[in-house]
Short mmCIF file of C-alpha atoms in Angstrom, two decimals:
data_model
loop_
_atom_site.label_atom_id
_atom_site.label_comp_id
_atom_site.label_asym_id
_atom_site.label_seq_id
_atom_site.Cartn_x
_atom_site.Cartn_y
_atom_site.Cartn_z
CA THR A 1 34.70 9.63 -23.72
CA GLN A 2 36.17 8.90 -26.42
CA LEU A 3 34.24 9.58 -30.07
CA LEU A 4 35.15 9.50 -32.64
CA GLU A 5 34.55 12.43 -35.73
CA GLN A 6 34.51 11.10 -39.41
CA SER A 7 34.74 13.37 -42.51
CA PRO A 8 32.95 14.18 -45.19
CA GLN A 9 29.26 12.87 -44.16
CA PHE A 10 28.34 12.88 -47.67
CA LEU A 11 31.03 12.33 -50.95
CA SER A 12 29.07 12.20 -53.99
CA ILE A 13 31.80 12.10 -57.07
CA GLN A 14 32.56 11.08 -60.48
CA GLU A 15 33.83 7.76 -62.07
CA GLY A 16 37.81 8.22 -62.38
CA GLU A 17 38.19 10.88 -59.31
CA ASN A 18 40.43 11.32 -56.04
CA LEU A 19 38.51 10.81 -52.55
CA THR A 20 40.55 11.19 -49.06
CA VAL A 21 37.92 9.97 -45.86
CA TYR A 22 39.27 10.58 -42.70
CA CYS A 23 38.75 9.72 -38.88
CA ASN A 24 39.47 11.35 -35.79
CA SER A 25 39.59 10.90 -32.14
CA SER A 26 41.01 13.16 -29.14
CA SER A 27 41.53 10.16 -27.71
CA VAL A 28 44.44 8.19 -28.33
CA PHE A 29 43.95 4.12 -30.40
CA SER A 30 45.20 0.63 -29.51
CA SER A 31 44.20 -0.43 -32.87
CA LEU A 32 41.72 1.44 -36.26
CA GLN A 33 39.07 -1.13 -38.79
CA TRP A 34 37.87 0.55 -42.06
CA TYR A 35 35.02 -0.97 -43.05
CA ARG A 36 32.82 -1.14 -45.25
CA GLN A 37 28.65 -1.70 -45.63
CA GLU A 38 26.25 -1.80 -49.39
CA PRO A 39 22.84 -1.30 -48.57
CA GLY A 40 20.89 -3.92 -46.55
CA GLU A 41 23.34 -5.71 -44.67
CA GLY A 42 26.33 -5.94 -42.39
CA PRO A 43 29.50 -3.35 -43.02
CA VAL A 44 32.62 -5.77 -43.93
CA LEU A 45 35.88 -5.23 -43.05
CA LEU A 46 38.32 -3.70 -45.02
CA VAL A 47 41.03 -3.62 -42.77
CA THR A 48 42.77 -2.93 -39.55
CA VAL A 49 45.84 -0.83 -38.51
CA VAL A 50 47.68 -1.05 -35.23
CA THR A 51 51.42 1.26 -35.24
CA GLY A 52 51.66 4.51 -35.43
CA GLY A 53 52.73 6.39 -39.39
CA GLU A 54 51.72 2.56 -40.97
CA VAL A 55 49.83 2.49 -44.45
CA LYS A 56 48.10 -0.83 -46.12
CA LYS A 57 47.19 -1.01 -49.63
CA LEU A 58 44.10 -2.78 -50.67
CA LYS A 59 44.36 -2.22 -54.36
CA ARG A 60 42.73 1.38 -55.28
CA LEU A 61 42.44 2.30 -51.60
CA THR A 62 44.86 3.49 -49.10
CA PHE A 63 44.90 3.17 -45.76
CA GLN A 64 46.63 5.57 -43.69
CA PHE A 65 47.35 5.42 -39.01
CA GLY A 66 48.07 8.92 -38.01
CA ASP A 67 51.72 8.90 -36.08
CA ALA A 68 50.14 9.59 -33.20
CA ARG A 69 47.17 6.94 -33.29
CA LYS A 70 44.79 10.00 -33.31
CA ASP A 71 43.43 9.48 -36.63
CA SER A 72 43.01 7.54 -39.85
CA SER A 73 42.46 8.25 -43.83
CA LEU A 74 41.26 6.14 -46.54
CA HIS A 75 42.57 7.39 -50.11
CA ILE A 76 40.44 5.88 -52.60
CA THR A 77 42.68 5.67 -56.48
CA ALA A 78 39.97 6.57 -59.86
CA ALA A 79 37.36 5.59 -57.99
CA GLN A 80 34.77 4.11 -59.31
CA PRO A 81 31.34 2.84 -59.31
CA GLY A 82 31.52 0.02 -57.37
CA ASP A 83 32.92 2.03 -54.56
CA THR A 84 29.42 3.10 -53.55
CA GLY A 85 28.75 2.92 -49.70
CA LEU A 86 29.07 3.92 -46.56
CA TYR A 87 32.68 3.54 -45.36
CA LEU A 88 33.38 3.30 -41.45
CA CYS A 89 35.53 3.68 -39.53
CA ALA A 90 35.76 1.91 -35.82
CA GLY A 91 38.52 2.21 -33.25
CA ALA A 92 39.12 0.31 -30.08
CA PHE A 93 41.23 2.15 -27.49
CA TYR A 94 43.81 1.61 -24.47
CA ASN A 95 41.98 0.30 -21.32
CA GLN A 96 38.45 -0.02 -22.52
CA GLY A 97 38.55 -3.27 -22.48
CA GLY A 98 36.81 -4.85 -25.68
CA LYS A 99 35.17 -1.94 -26.33
CA LEU A 100 35.25 -0.97 -30.17
CA ILE A 101 32.79 2.71 -31.53
CA PHE A 102 32.68 3.67 -35.20
CA GLY A 103 32.46 7.12 -36.44
CA GLN A 104 29.68 8.70 -37.64
CA GLY A 105 30.65 7.30 -41.75
CA THR A 106 31.19 8.79 -44.80
CA GLU A 107 28.36 8.46 -47.66
CA LEU A 108 30.08 7.77 -51.32
CA SER A 109 28.40 7.84 -54.33
CA VAL A 110 30.38 7.22 -57.63
CA LYS A 111 28.94 8.89 -60.91
CA PRO A 112 29.64 6.34 -64.58
CA ASN B 1 29.30 -22.05 -40.79
CA ALA B 2 25.81 -20.14 -39.92
CA GLY B 3 28.34 -17.58 -38.92
CA VAL B 4 25.59 -14.89 -37.41
CA THR B 5 22.80 -15.44 -36.29
CA GLN B 6 19.86 -12.79 -35.64
CA THR B 7 16.08 -13.08 -34.72
CA PRO B 8 13.45 -11.96 -36.61
CA LYS B 9 14.66 -10.12 -38.99
CA PHE B 10 11.78 -8.35 -39.04
CA ARG B 11 9.51 -6.75 -35.88
CA ILE B 12 6.52 -3.81 -35.91
CA LEU B 13 7.04 -3.09 -31.99
CA LYS B 14 3.84 -0.77 -30.60
CA ILE B 15 4.46 2.28 -27.75
CA GLY B 16 5.43 0.16 -24.99
CA GLN B 17 5.62 -3.04 -25.66
CA SER B 18 8.71 -5.39 -24.61
CA MET B 19 10.82 -8.22 -26.60
CA THR B 20 14.29 -9.37 -27.22
CA LEU B 21 15.96 -9.71 -30.07
CA GLN B 22 18.30 -12.83 -30.60
CA CYS B 23 21.87 -13.58 -31.43
CA THR B 24 23.68 -16.41 -31.35
CA GLN B 25 26.77 -17.51 -32.33
CA ASP B 26 28.85 -20.59 -33.77
CA MET B 27 32.02 -19.06 -34.24
CA ASN B 28 33.42 -19.54 -29.77
CA HIS B 29 34.24 -16.43 -29.10
CA ASN B 30 34.52 -14.84 -26.52
CA TYR B 31 33.53 -11.04 -27.73
CA MET B 32 30.25 -9.54 -29.12
CA TYR B 33 28.34 -6.58 -29.17
CA TRP B 34 25.53 -5.35 -29.94
CA TYR B 35 24.83 -2.23 -32.23
CA ARG B 36 22.11 -0.25 -34.15
CA GLN B 37 22.17 2.03 -37.07
CA ASP B 38 20.02 4.92 -37.91
CA PRO B 39 19.50 4.95 -41.50
CA GLY B 40 22.39 6.72 -43.25
CA MET B 41 24.37 6.78 -40.43
CA GLY B 42 27.37 5.16 -38.30
CA LEU B 43 26.44 2.17 -35.80
CA LYS B 44 26.21 3.47 -32.18
CA LEU B 45 27.11 0.17 -29.26
CA ILE B 46 24.86 -0.02 -27.09
CA TYR B 47 26.29 -3.18 -25.32
CA TYR B 48 29.27 -5.07 -25.28
CA SER B 49 30.11 -8.59 -23.62
CA VAL B 50 33.85 -8.89 -23.48
CA GLY B 51 32.41 -13.65 -22.30
CA ALA B 52 30.11 -15.05 -20.52
CA GLY B 53 28.26 -13.67 -17.36
CA ILE B 54 30.56 -10.23 -18.01
CA THR B 55 28.81 -7.96 -19.96
CA ASP B 56 29.40 -3.59 -20.32
CA LYS B 57 27.54 -0.79 -21.45
CA GLY B 58 28.37 0.86 -24.48
CA GLU B 59 27.73 4.15 -25.83
CA VAL B 60 23.44 3.69 -26.09
CA PRO B 61 22.00 1.54 -23.54
CA ASN B 62 19.70 3.35 -22.59
CA GLY B 63 16.32 1.66 -22.49
CA TYR B 64 17.99 -1.65 -22.97
CA ASN B 65 19.33 -4.85 -21.48
CA VAL B 66 21.68 -7.79 -22.21
CA SER B 67 22.80 -11.20 -20.62
CA ARG B 68 25.66 -13.59 -21.23
CA SER B 69 24.74 -17.14 -19.36
CA THR B 70 26.77 -18.40 -22.57
CA THR B 71 29.65 -18.34 -24.98
CA GLU B 72 27.09 -18.73 -28.25
CA ASP B 73 24.24 -16.31 -27.30
CA PHE B 74 24.23 -12.88 -26.54
CA PRO B 75 20.23 -11.09 -26.60
CA LEU B 76 19.17 -7.63 -25.93
CA ARG B 77 15.82 -6.97 -24.77
CA LEU B 78 14.26 -3.83 -25.62
CA GLU B 79 11.24 -2.96 -22.28
CA LEU B 80 9.25 -0.58 -22.76
CA ALA B 81 9.71 -0.02 -26.42
CA ALA B 82 10.12 4.06 -27.80
CA PRO B 83 9.30 4.98 -32.19
CA SER B 84 13.68 6.44 -30.63
CA GLN B 85 14.14 2.92 -30.66
CA THR B 86 13.53 2.10 -34.43
CA SER B 87 16.54 1.37 -35.73
CA VAL B 88 18.17 -1.62 -37.69
CA TYR B 89 20.06 -3.69 -34.92
CA PHE B 90 23.42 -5.89 -35.95
CA CYS B 91 25.14 -8.73 -33.46
CA ALA B 92 28.71 -8.46 -34.53
CA VAL B 93 30.73 -10.71 -32.91
CA LYS B 94 34.61 -10.81 -33.11
CA GLY B 95 37.33 -13.12 -33.81
CA ALA B 96 40.50 -14.05 -34.01
CA GLY B 97 43.52 -11.30 -33.59
CA GLY B 98 43.15 -9.53 -29.70
CA ALA B 99 40.70 -6.96 -28.22
CA GLY B 100 41.53 -4.20 -30.75
CA THR B 101 42.11 -6.44 -33.85
CA GLY B 102 40.24 -8.38 -34.24
CA GLU B 103 37.33 -8.42 -37.67
CA LEU B 104 33.73 -8.44 -36.20
CA PHE B 105 31.55 -10.31 -37.55
CA PHE B 106 27.71 -9.26 -37.68
CA GLY B 107 24.78 -10.76 -38.13
CA GLU B 108 21.84 -10.40 -41.45
CA GLY B 109 20.47 -7.39 -38.72
CA SER B 110 17.18 -7.02 -37.42
CA ARG B 111 15.02 -3.70 -38.77
CA LEU B 112 12.69 -2.52 -35.64
CA THR B 113 9.81 -0.24 -35.78
CA VAL B 114 7.98 0.98 -32.60
CA LEU B 115 4.45 2.43 -33.60
#
Protein backbone atom coordinates (compact mmCIF):
# COMPACT_ATOMS: atom_id res chain seq x y z
CA THR A 1 0.00 0.00 0.00
CA GLN A 2 1.44 3.32 -1.05
CA LEU A 3 1.01 6.19 1.34
CA LEU A 4 1.85 9.82 0.85
CA GLU A 5 2.88 11.71 3.95
CA GLN A 6 2.53 15.45 3.60
CA SER A 7 3.80 17.97 6.15
CA PRO A 8 3.11 20.25 7.80
CA GLN A 9 -0.66 19.87 7.93
CA PHE A 10 -1.20 23.53 8.88
CA LEU A 11 0.95 26.59 8.30
CA SER A 12 0.15 30.15 9.33
CA ILE A 13 2.72 32.78 8.36
CA GLN A 14 3.09 36.51 7.77
CA GLU A 15 3.27 38.06 4.33
CA GLY A 16 6.83 38.07 3.02
CA GLU A 17 7.96 34.92 4.83
CA ASN A 18 9.26 31.82 3.07
CA LEU A 19 7.88 28.32 3.57
CA THR A 20 8.43 24.74 2.47
CA VAL A 21 5.93 21.89 2.23
CA TYR A 22 7.07 18.28 2.04
CA CYS A 23 5.63 15.15 0.44
CA ASN A 24 7.16 11.74 1.16
CA SER A 25 6.50 8.10 0.39
CA SER A 26 8.14 4.77 1.17
CA SER A 27 7.57 3.78 -2.46
CA VAL A 28 9.09 5.20 -5.61
CA PHE A 29 6.89 7.60 -7.54
CA SER A 30 6.58 7.25 -11.29
CA SER A 31 5.49 10.88 -11.24
CA LEU A 32 4.29 13.44 -8.73
CA GLN A 33 1.99 16.40 -9.03
CA TRP A 34 1.24 19.43 -6.85
CA TYR A 35 -2.23 20.94 -6.76
CA ARG A 36 -3.73 23.99 -5.07
CA GLN A 37 -7.33 24.07 -3.90
CA GLU A 38 -9.46 27.01 -2.83
CA PRO A 39 -12.60 26.64 -0.69
CA GLY A 40 -15.60 25.26 -2.56
CA GLU A 41 -13.61 24.36 -5.65
CA GLY A 42 -11.76 21.39 -7.06
CA PRO A 43 -7.94 21.24 -7.00
CA VAL A 44 -6.00 22.90 -9.80
CA LEU A 45 -2.70 21.56 -11.10
CA LEU A 46 0.44 23.58 -10.33
CA VAL A 47 3.16 21.27 -11.66
CA THR A 48 4.10 17.71 -12.62
CA VAL A 49 7.57 16.31 -11.90
CA VAL A 50 8.83 13.10 -13.44
CA THR A 51 12.63 12.98 -13.35
CA GLY A 52 14.63 12.37 -10.15
CA GLY A 53 16.39 15.58 -9.06
CA GLU A 54 14.12 17.70 -11.22
CA VAL A 55 13.52 21.31 -10.18
CA LYS A 56 10.70 23.40 -11.61
CA LYS A 57 9.86 27.02 -10.93
CA LEU A 58 6.53 28.76 -11.22
CA LYS A 59 7.00 32.43 -10.32
CA ARG A 60 7.67 32.40 -6.55
CA LEU A 61 7.04 28.64 -6.24
CA THR A 62 9.88 26.14 -6.55
CA PHE A 63 9.17 22.42 -6.83
CA GLN A 64 11.81 19.77 -6.28
CA PHE A 65 11.68 16.02 -6.91
CA GLY A 66 14.06 13.92 -4.85
CA ASP A 67 16.86 12.01 -6.53
CA ALA A 68 15.39 8.71 -5.37
CA ARG A 69 11.90 9.77 -6.48
CA LYS A 70 10.43 9.11 -3.03
CA ASP A 71 10.00 12.71 -1.94
CA SER A 72 9.16 16.16 -3.20
CA SER A 73 9.02 19.66 -1.82
CA LEU A 74 7.24 22.90 -2.60
CA HIS A 75 8.97 26.11 -1.56
CA ILE A 76 7.24 29.47 -1.65
CA THR A 77 9.38 32.61 -1.52
CA ALA A 78 7.99 35.83 -0.06
CA ALA A 79 4.49 34.45 0.50
CA GLN A 80 1.53 36.68 -0.25
CA PRO A 81 -2.07 36.55 1.04
CA GLY A 82 -3.12 35.31 -2.41
CA ASP A 83 -1.10 32.13 -1.77
CA THR A 84 -3.57 31.12 0.94
CA GLY A 85 -5.17 27.77 0.21
CA LEU A 86 -4.85 24.00 0.50
CA TYR A 87 -1.76 22.54 -1.18
CA LEU A 88 -1.90 18.89 -2.16
CA CYS A 89 0.65 16.47 -3.55
CA ALA A 90 -0.55 13.56 -5.67
CA GLY A 91 1.55 10.57 -6.64
CA ALA A 92 1.47 7.84 -9.24
CA PHE A 93 3.40 4.63 -8.71
CA TYR A 94 4.91 1.99 -10.98
CA ASN A 95 2.75 -1.03 -11.81
CA GLN A 96 -0.33 0.70 -10.44
CA GLY A 97 -1.95 1.57 -13.75
CA GLY A 98 -3.77 4.86 -13.54
CA LYS A 99 -4.01 4.99 -9.74
CA LEU A 100 -3.31 8.47 -8.37
CA ILE A 101 -3.40 9.14 -4.63
CA PHE A 102 -3.21 12.38 -2.68
CA GLY A 103 -1.44 13.43 0.47
CA GLN A 104 -3.32 14.83 3.47
CA GLY A 105 -2.84 18.40 2.31
CA THR A 106 -1.21 21.50 3.81
CA GLU A 107 -3.56 24.30 4.82
CA LEU A 108 -1.62 27.54 4.26
CA SER A 109 -2.73 30.87 5.67
CA VAL A 110 -0.73 33.99 4.80
CA LYS A 111 -1.62 37.00 6.88
CA PRO A 112 -1.07 40.56 5.59
CA ASN B 1 -17.17 22.92 -23.35
CA ALA B 2 -18.49 21.58 -20.03
CA GLY B 3 -15.46 19.41 -19.15
CA VAL B 4 -16.50 17.35 -16.11
CA THR B 5 -20.09 17.57 -14.90
CA GLN B 6 -21.22 16.21 -11.54
CA THR B 7 -24.76 15.94 -10.24
CA PRO B 8 -26.26 16.56 -7.79
CA LYS B 9 -24.29 19.41 -6.16
CA PHE B 10 -25.96 18.91 -2.80
CA ARG B 11 -27.89 16.01 -1.28
CA ILE B 12 -29.11 15.02 2.16
CA LEU B 13 -29.69 11.31 2.74
CA LYS B 14 -31.14 9.37 5.62
CA ILE B 15 -29.17 6.48 7.07
CA GLY B 16 -29.77 3.35 5.00
CA GLN B 17 -30.87 5.15 1.84
CA SER B 18 -29.08 4.65 -1.47
CA MET B 19 -28.19 7.08 -4.21
CA THR B 20 -26.06 7.54 -7.30
CA LEU B 21 -23.68 10.43 -7.95
CA GLN B 22 -23.42 11.10 -11.66
CA CYS B 23 -20.24 12.12 -13.48
CA THR B 24 -20.08 12.89 -17.18
CA GLN B 25 -17.16 14.13 -19.26
CA ASP B 26 -17.01 15.56 -22.76
CA MET B 27 -13.20 15.42 -22.98
CA ASN B 28 -12.98 11.90 -24.46
CA HIS B 29 -10.30 10.79 -22.01
CA ASN B 30 -10.04 7.25 -20.68
CA TYR B 31 -8.99 7.76 -17.04
CA MET B 32 -11.68 8.77 -14.55
CA TYR B 33 -11.62 8.96 -10.75
CA TRP B 34 -13.87 9.34 -7.74
CA TYR B 35 -12.44 10.98 -4.62
CA ARG B 36 -13.96 12.00 -1.33
CA GLN B 37 -12.72 14.91 0.74
CA ASP B 38 -13.48 15.52 4.39
CA PRO B 39 -13.18 19.10 5.77
CA GLY B 40 -9.62 20.48 5.68
CA MET B 41 -8.22 17.17 4.48
CA GLY B 42 -6.76 15.72 1.33
CA LEU B 43 -8.59 13.60 -1.20
CA LYS B 44 -9.11 9.88 -0.71
CA LEU B 45 -9.40 7.71 -3.83
CA ILE B 46 -12.60 5.63 -3.84
CA TYR B 47 -12.57 4.01 -7.30
CA TYR B 48 -10.98 4.69 -10.63
CA SER B 49 -11.34 3.55 -14.22
CA VAL B 50 -8.80 3.36 -17.02
CA GLY B 51 -11.41 2.93 -19.72
CA ALA B 52 -14.90 1.73 -20.53
CA GLY B 53 -15.57 -1.63 -18.89
CA ILE B 54 -12.59 -1.40 -16.51
CA THR B 55 -12.78 -0.25 -12.90
CA ASP B 56 -10.54 -0.74 -9.89
CA LYS B 57 -10.64 -0.06 -6.17
CA GLY B 58 -8.87 2.86 -4.61
CA GLU B 59 -7.99 3.54 -0.96
CA VAL B 60 -11.53 3.64 0.49
CA PRO B 61 -13.92 1.58 -1.69
CA ASN B 62 -16.09 0.05 1.06
CA GLY B 63 -19.73 1.15 0.87
CA TYR B 64 -19.45 2.28 -2.76
CA ASN B 65 -19.83 0.78 -6.22
CA VAL B 66 -19.03 2.05 -9.70
CA SER B 67 -19.60 1.13 -13.31
CA ARG B 68 -18.11 2.39 -16.56
CA SER B 69 -20.21 1.35 -19.53
CA THR B 70 -19.17 4.30 -21.69
CA THR B 71 -16.16 6.61 -21.97
CA GLU B 72 -18.31 9.57 -20.95
CA ASP B 73 -20.01 8.34 -17.77
CA PHE B 74 -18.65 7.10 -14.45
CA PRO B 75 -21.43 6.95 -11.83
CA LEU B 76 -20.72 6.30 -8.15
CA ARG B 77 -23.35 4.41 -6.16
CA LEU B 78 -23.74 4.56 -2.41
CA GLU B 79 -25.59 1.61 -0.93
CA LEU B 80 -27.01 1.81 2.59
CA ALA B 81 -25.72 5.30 3.36
CA ALA B 82 -23.96 5.82 6.70
CA PRO B 83 -23.00 9.03 8.55
CA SER B 84 -19.33 8.21 7.83
CA GLN B 85 -20.07 8.83 4.16
CA THR B 86 -20.86 12.48 4.81
CA SER B 87 -18.26 14.23 2.65
CA VAL B 88 -17.62 16.18 -0.53
CA TYR B 89 -17.23 13.91 -3.53
CA PHE B 90 -15.15 14.89 -6.54
CA CYS B 91 -15.11 13.24 -9.93
CA ALA B 92 -11.96 13.81 -11.99
CA VAL B 93 -10.76 13.10 -15.51
CA LYS B 94 -7.10 12.72 -16.38
CA GLY B 95 -6.01 14.60 -19.43
CA ALA B 96 -3.40 13.61 -22.00
CA GLY B 97 0.11 12.81 -20.77
CA GLY B 98 0.27 9.15 -19.87
CA ALA B 99 -0.86 7.12 -16.89
CA GLY B 100 0.87 9.25 -14.27
CA THR B 101 1.53 12.60 -15.81
CA GLY B 102 -1.76 13.87 -17.16
CA GLU B 103 -3.47 16.74 -15.40
CA LEU B 104 -6.57 15.93 -13.37
CA PHE B 105 -9.62 18.00 -14.27
CA PHE B 106 -12.19 18.05 -11.48
CA GLY B 107 -15.92 18.47 -11.39
CA GLU B 108 -17.45 21.04 -9.05
CA GLY B 109 -18.02 18.48 -6.31
CA SER B 110 -21.08 16.92 -4.72
CA ARG B 111 -21.70 17.71 -1.06
CA LEU B 112 -23.41 14.77 0.61
CA THR B 113 -24.79 14.72 4.14
CA VAL B 114 -26.07 11.53 5.75
CA LEU B 115 -28.30 12.02 8.79
